[in-house]
Structure formats: structure tokens, C-alpha cells
């Protein structure tokens, strides 16, 4: 089994590009099919021209489905080839994703063993294709508020204690600013906020809108240290509850 790629193109990146810009790709595809339908046709066509027209229409109609199937198939086969070359037993063992799904559903086996044993190949298989076609592509084309709410629930409304254990007491994403390299995570986060405040020349009484305010620590520090009038915006109900309690007595919104 050998796949050659003479152009050095990352096929998976092409698939992601198609998904990201799928509304425009589909719109262009529909326009192409409509153009093909209307550009040549009519009851007076000769059999030869009618055959040419039918061929063009068939090619235009199959272009996008063929491209998607070809790219996704290339990703699948390429990932299996890579796993095979790296020594994974892809013919007798499930993929890493399939084994994880089995563990989540049944609770059997040992999670550390599944992740670190090196026995299960990280291949692109049926689970990933299902997510790509059923969820990612569908939600990109038919994006809705319901989908956004589902993402927020899955991403952030799963317990603030978990995030505190992961992110530290400041509950902030992104890296901190380490001046000397010996700072604690909390000190580094404070340095980062102070650096931003200095860069925008923040002064008491200025108004700040913190879009995507998370758990409210940036709002808290800009309000209490710099005297700014800060309003934070978050879509997560658990983030909002945490940030409201954190900033209960400082006037932030």
C-alpha cells in the first residue's frame, strides 16, 4: 500500500478548507450547475450537441461530490498508510479513537493503557468521517444558535472546579508573561494583563468591553487595579455565575 503525493499537498488541510468555506464552495457549485443547464440546451439541439450538453451537465454535477469523496478518501488511506509504516497493527487492532469510544461506552480496559501503550493507531476512520460529514460540515453550512448553545455547554458548562484545577486560580486561557522565568502562573497572568493595560494606556474612568470575558479575572483586575469601567460578555451561564461572584463588589458588569 503506497500513496504518492508529487505536489507535497496536505490533503487534510484541503478537506478542512472545503469544510470552512463550504457555503461558498456549494454556492459556486450550484452556480456552475445552473450555468451548465442554461448555457446550452433547447428542443432544437442535434443529437451530437445534446450528448455534449449531457456530458457537461454530468461532469458539473459530479464535480463537488467527487472532489469531497476523493479528498476524504485520501485522508483515510493516507492515515492508514502512515500508521502501517510506523508499525501499528492496523489489521488486527481498533484505532485509537475506536478504542476510546469503546472505553467511554463500556468503561472496560485501562485508559492509561489505551493512550500510552502505542498499540492503537491514531488513524482517520469512520468516527472521524461521521463527525466531518454529520456535524462539522452540517453545522458549517446550516449554522444555528442551537448549535452555538450546544458548543458552549460542551466546552464550558461542565464544572468550574475542573477549569480551576486546569487553569489555576486566575481561570484564564492563553499564556502568561514571564519576566524573569521564575514567576508563578498567577503572577505571569497578572503581568500579561498589566502589559495589555499599559499598551492601551488604560486610565481610571475609561470604558472597557471585554468580549468573551470567560470567568471574569481580566474584568476584575482592570476594574480593581486600574479603575476602569469594565463590562464583560460571555455566552456561558457557568462562566457568568463565577464572574458575577468574583466581581460582586467592584462595580464591574
CSV table of C-alpha atoms in Angstrom, one decimal:
chain,number,residue,atom,x,y,z
A,1,UNK,CA,0.0,0.0,0.0
A,2,UNK,CA,1.7,3.2,-1.2
A,3,UNK,CA,0.3,6.7,-1.7
A,4,UNK,CA,2.3,9.2,-3.6
A,5,UNK,CA,1.9,13.0,-3.4
A,6,UNK,CA,4.0,14.6,-6.1
A,7,UNK,CA,2.8,18.1,-5.2
A,8,UNK,CA,3.5,17.9,-1.5
A,9,UNK,CA,-0.1,18.9,-0.7
A,10,UNK,CA,-1.5,18.3,2.8
A,11,UNK,CA,-4.8,16.7,1.8
A,12,UNK,CA,-6.3,17.0,5.2
A,13,UNK,CA,-5.8,20.8,5.1
A,14,UNK,CA,-7.7,20.8,1.8
A,15,UNK,CA,-10.6,18.9,3.5
A,16,UNK,CA,-10.6,21.4,6.3
A,17,UNK,CA,-10.6,24.3,3.8
A,18,UNK,CA,-13.5,22.8,2.0
A,19,UNK,CA,-15.4,22.5,5.3
A,20,UNK,CA,-14.6,26.0,6.4
A,21,UNK,CA,-15.6,27.6,3.1
A,22,UNK,CA,-18.3,25.1,2.3
A,23,UNK,CA,-21.1,27.7,1.9
A,24,UNK,CA,-19.1,29.5,-0.8
A,25,UNK,CA,-18.0,26.2,-2.4
A,26,UNK,CA,-21.5,24.9,-2.5
A,27,UNK,CA,-22.8,28.3,-3.8
A,28,UNK,CA,-20.2,28.2,-6.6
A,29,UNK,CA,-21.1,24.6,-7.4
A,30,UNK,CA,-24.8,25.4,-7.7
A,31,UNK,CA,-24.0,28.4,-9.9
A,32,UNK,CA,-21.8,26.2,-12.1
A,33,UNK,CA,-24.6,23.6,-12.5
A,34,UNK,CA,-27.2,26.2,-13.2
A,35,UNK,CA,-24.9,27.8,-15.8
A,36,UNK,CA,-24.4,24.4,-17.4
A,37,UNK,CA,-28.1,23.9,-17.5
A,38,UNK,CA,-28.9,27.2,-19.1
A,39,UNK,CA,-25.9,27.8,-21.3
A,40,UNK,CA,-26.5,25.1,-23.8
A,41,UNK,CA,-29.9,23.5,-24.4
A,42,UNK,CA,-33.2,23.6,-26.1
A,43,UNK,CA,-35.5,21.4,-28.1
A,44,UNK,CA,-33.7,22.1,-31.3
A,45,UNK,CA,-30.4,20.5,-30.4
A,46,UNK,CA,-28.8,18.0,-32.6
A,47,UNK,CA,-28.1,14.6,-31.1
A,48,UNK,CA,-24.4,15.4,-31.1
A,49,UNK,CA,-24.8,18.7,-29.3
A,50,UNK,CA,-27.3,17.1,-26.9
A,51,UNK,CA,-24.8,14.4,-26.0
A,52,UNK,CA,-22.1,17.1,-25.4
A,53,UNK,CA,-24.5,19.1,-23.2
A,54,UNK,CA,-25.4,16.0,-21.2
A,55,UNK,CA,-21.7,15.2,-20.7
A,56,UNK,CA,-21.1,18.7,-19.4
A,57,UNK,CA,-24.0,18.6,-17.1
A,58,UNK,CA,-22.9,15.2,-15.7
A,59,UNK,CA,-19.4,16.4,-15.1
A,60,UNK,CA,-20.6,19.6,-13.4
A,61,UNK,CA,-23.0,17.6,-11.2
A,62,UNK,CA,-20.4,15.1,-10.1
A,63,UNK,CA,-17.5,17.6,-9.6
A,64,UNK,CA,-18.1,18.6,-6.0
A,65,UNK,CA,-19.2,15.2,-4.7
A,66,UNK,CA,-16.3,13.6,-6.5
A,67,UNK,CA,-13.8,16.1,-5.0
A,68,UNK,CA,-15.1,15.7,-1.5
A,69,UNK,CA,-15.1,11.9,-1.7
A,70,UNK,CA,-11.6,11.9,-3.2
A,71,UNK,CA,-10.1,14.2,-0.6
A,72,UNK,CA,-11.7,12.4,2.3
A,73,UNK,CA,-10.7,9.0,0.9
A,74,UNK,CA,-7.2,10.3,0.5
A,75,UNK,CA,-7.1,11.4,4.1
A,76,UNK,CA,-8.3,8.0,5.3
A,77,UNK,CA,-6.0,5.9,3.2
A,78,UNK,CA,-3.1,8.3,3.9
A,79,UNK,CA,-3.6,8.0,7.7
A,80,UNK,CA,-3.7,4.2,7.5
A,81,UNK,CA,-0.6,4.1,5.4
A,82,UNK,CA,1.2,6.3,7.9
A,83,UNK,CA,0.1,4.1,10.8
A,84,UNK,CA,1.2,1.0,8.9
A,85,UNK,CA,4.7,2.4,8.2
A,86,UNK,CA,5.1,3.4,11.8
A,87,UNK,CA,4.5,-0.2,12.9
A,88,UNK,CA,0.9,-0.2,14.1
A,89,UNK,CA,-1.1,-3.4,13.8
A,90,UNK,CA,-3.9,-1.7,11.8
A,91,UNK,CA,-5.4,-5.0,10.6
A,92,UNK,CA,-6.0,-6.7,14.0
A,93,UNK,CA,-6.5,-3.8,16.4
A,94,UNK,CA,-9.0,-1.0,16.5
A,95,UNK,CA,-7.9,2.6,16.0
A,96,UNK,CA,-7.2,4.8,19.0
A,97,UNK,CA,-10.4,6.7,18.5
A,98,UNK,CA,-12.5,3.5,18.3
A,99,UNK,CA,-10.8,2.1,21.4
A,100,UNK,CA,-11.5,5.4,23.3
A,101,UNK,CA,-15.2,5.3,22.2
A,102,UNK,CA,-15.4,1.7,23.4
A,103,UNK,CA,-13.9,2.7,26.8
A,104,UNK,CA,-16.3,5.7,27.1
A,105,UNK,CA,-19.3,3.4,26.4
A,106,UNK,CA,-18.3,0.4,28.5
A,107,UNK,CA,-15.8,1.6,31.0
A,108,UNK,CA,-13.7,-1.5,30.2
A,109,UNK,CA,-9.9,-1.6,29.8
A,110,UNK,CA,-7.5,0.9,31.3
A,111,UNK,CA,-7.5,4.5,29.9
A,112,UNK,CA,-3.7,5.0,30.5
A,113,UNK,CA,-3.0,1.8,28.7
A,114,UNK,CA,-5.2,2.8,25.8
A,115,UNK,CA,-3.5,6.2,25.4
A,116,UNK,CA,0.1,5.2,26.1
A,117,UNK,CA,0.6,1.6,25.1
A,118,UNK,CA,1.2,2.5,21.5
A,119,UNK,CA,-1.0,-0.4,20.3
A,120,UNK,CA,-3.8,1.7,18.9
A,121,UNK,CA,-3.2,3.7,15.7
A,122,UNK,CA,-4.4,7.3,15.5
A,123,UNK,CA,-5.9,6.8,12.1
A,124,UNK,CA,-8.7,8.8,10.4
A,125,UNK,CA,-11.6,6.4,10.3
A,126,UNK,CA,-15.4,6.0,10.5
A,127,UNK,CA,-15.8,8.1,13.7
A,128,UNK,CA,-13.9,11.0,12.2
A,129,UNK,CA,-15.7,10.8,8.8
A,130,UNK,CA,-19.0,10.7,10.6
A,131,UNK,CA,-18.1,13.8,12.6
A,132,UNK,CA,-16.8,15.6,9.5
A,133,UNK,CA,-19.9,14.9,7.4
A,134,UNK,CA,-22.6,14.8,10.1
A,135,UNK,CA,-21.6,17.5,12.4
A,136,UNK,CA,-18.8,19.8,11.2
A,137,UNK,CA,-20.0,20.1,7.6
A,138,UNK,CA,-23.7,20.3,8.5
A,139,UNK,CA,-23.0,23.0,11.2
A,140,UNK,CA,-20.8,25.0,8.9
A,141,UNK,CA,-23.5,25.1,6.1
A,142,UNK,CA,-26.5,25.4,8.4
A,143,UNK,CA,-25.1,27.3,11.4
A,144,UNK,CA,-27.7,28.0,14.1
A,145,UNK,CA,-28.0,29.4,17.6
A,146,UNK,CA,-28.9,26.0,18.8
A,147,UNK,CA,-25.6,24.7,17.6
A,148,UNK,CA,-23.8,27.5,19.4
A,149,UNK,CA,-25.5,26.8,22.6
A,150,UNK,CA,-24.5,23.1,22.3
A,151,UNK,CA,-20.9,24.1,21.8
A,152,UNK,CA,-21.0,26.4,24.9
A,153,UNK,CA,-22.5,23.6,27.0
A,154,UNK,CA,-19.9,21.1,25.9
A,155,UNK,CA,-17.0,23.5,26.1
A,156,UNK,CA,-17.6,25.5,29.3
A,157,UNK,CA,-20.7,24.4,31.3
A,158,UNK,CA,-19.1,21.3,32.8
A,159,UNK,CA,-18.0,22.5,36.2
A,160,UNK,CA,-15.9,25.4,37.2
A,161,UNK,CA,-13.9,23.2,39.6
A,162,UNK,CA,-12.5,21.3,36.6
A,163,UNK,CA,-11.3,24.6,35.0
A,164,UNK,CA,-9.8,25.9,38.2
A,165,UNK,CA,-7.8,22.7,38.6
A,166,UNK,CA,-6.6,23.0,34.9
A,167,UNK,CA,-6.1,26.8,34.6
A,168,UNK,CA,-5.2,27.9,38.1
A,169,UNK,CA,-6.9,30.4,40.3
A,170,UNK,CA,-7.0,33.1,37.7
A,171,UNK,CA,-9.1,30.9,35.4
A,172,UNK,CA,-7.6,32.4,32.3
A,173,UNK,CA,-6.7,30.9,29.0
A,174,UNK,CA,-3.6,31.8,26.9
A,175,UNK,CA,0.0,32.0,28.1
A,176,UNK,CA,1.2,34.3,30.9
A,177,UNK,CA,4.0,36.8,30.7
A,178,UNK,CA,7.1,35.6,32.5
A,179,UNK,CA,9.5,38.5,33.1
A,180,UNK,CA,12.2,36.5,35.0
A,181,UNK,CA,11.1,33.0,34.2
A,182,UNK,CA,10.5,32.2,37.9
A,183,UNK,CA,7.1,33.6,38.3
A,184,UNK,CA,4.1,31.6,39.3
A,185,UNK,CA,1.3,31.1,36.8
A,186,UNK,CA,-0.9,33.6,38.6
A,187,UNK,CA,2.0,36.2,38.6
A,188,UNK,CA,2.5,35.6,34.9
A,189,UNK,CA,-1.1,36.1,34.2
A,190,UNK,CA,-1.1,39.4,36.2
A,191,UNK,CA,1.9,40.6,34.3
A,192,UNK,CA,0.2,39.8,31.0
A,193,UNK,CA,-2.9,41.8,31.9
A,194,UNK,CA,-0.7,44.7,33.2
A,195,UNK,CA,1.2,44.7,29.9
A,196,UNK,CA,-2.1,45.0,27.9
A,197,UNK,CA,-3.3,47.8,30.2
A,198,UNK,CA,-0.1,49.7,29.7
A,199,UNK,CA,-0.1,49.1,25.9
A,200,UNK,CA,-3.6,50.6,25.6
A,201,UNK,CA,-2.7,53.4,28.1
A,202,UNK,CA,-5.6,52.5,30.3
A,203,UNK,CA,-6.6,55.2,32.8
A,204,UNK,CA,-9.2,55.4,35.6
A,205,UNK,CA,-12.7,56.0,34.3
A,206,UNK,CA,-12.1,54.6,30.9
A,207,UNK,CA,-14.7,52.1,29.5
A,208,UNK,CA,-13.6,48.6,28.5
A,209,UNK,CA,-15.8,46.0,26.8
A,210,UNK,CA,-14.4,42.5,27.4
A,211,UNK,CA,-16.0,40.3,24.7
A,212,UNK,CA,-15.5,36.6,25.7
A,213,UNK,CA,-14.8,37.5,29.3
A,214,UNK,CA,-14.6,34.0,30.5
A,215,UNK,CA,-14.5,33.7,34.3
A,216,UNK,CA,-14.0,37.4,34.7
A,217,UNK,CA,-10.5,37.7,36.0
A,218,UNK,CA,-9.4,40.3,33.4
A,219,UNK,CA,-12.6,42.3,34.2
A,220,UNK,CA,-11.7,42.0,37.9
A,221,UNK,CA,-8.1,43.3,37.6
A,222,UNK,CA,-8.8,46.1,35.1
A,223,UNK,CA,-11.6,47.3,37.4
A,224,UNK,CA,-9.8,47.0,40.8
A,225,UNK,CA,-6.3,47.9,39.9
A,226,UNK,CA,-6.8,50.4,37.1
A,227,UNK,CA,-10.2,51.9,37.9
A,228,UNK,CA,-11.7,51.2,34.5
A,229,UNK,CA,-15.4,50.7,33.9
A,230,UNK,CA,-15.5,47.2,32.6
A,231,UNK,CA,-18.4,45.2,31.1
A,232,UNK,CA,-17.7,41.5,30.4
A,233,UNK,CA,-19.7,39.4,27.9
A,234,UNK,CA,-19.9,35.6,27.9
A,235,UNK,CA,-22.2,33.0,26.5
A,236,UNK,CA,-21.6,30.5,29.3
A,237,UNK,CA,-24.0,30.5,32.2
A,238,UNK,CA,-21.4,28.9,34.5
A,239,UNK,CA,-18.8,31.5,33.5
A,240,UNK,CA,-21.3,34.3,34.1
A,241,UNK,CA,-22.2,33.0,37.6
A,242,UNK,CA,-18.5,32.7,38.5
A,243,UNK,CA,-17.6,36.1,37.1
A,244,UNK,CA,-20.5,37.8,38.8
A,245,UNK,CA,-19.5,36.4,42.2
A,246,UNK,CA,-15.8,37.4,41.6
A,247,UNK,CA,-16.8,41.0,40.7
A,248,UNK,CA,-19.7,41.3,43.1
A,249,UNK,CA,-18.4,44.3,45.0
A,250,UNK,CA,-16.3,46.2,42.5
A,251,UNK,CA,-18.9,47.7,40.1
A,252,UNK,CA,-18.0,45.7,37.1
A,253,UNK,CA,-20.9,44.4,34.9
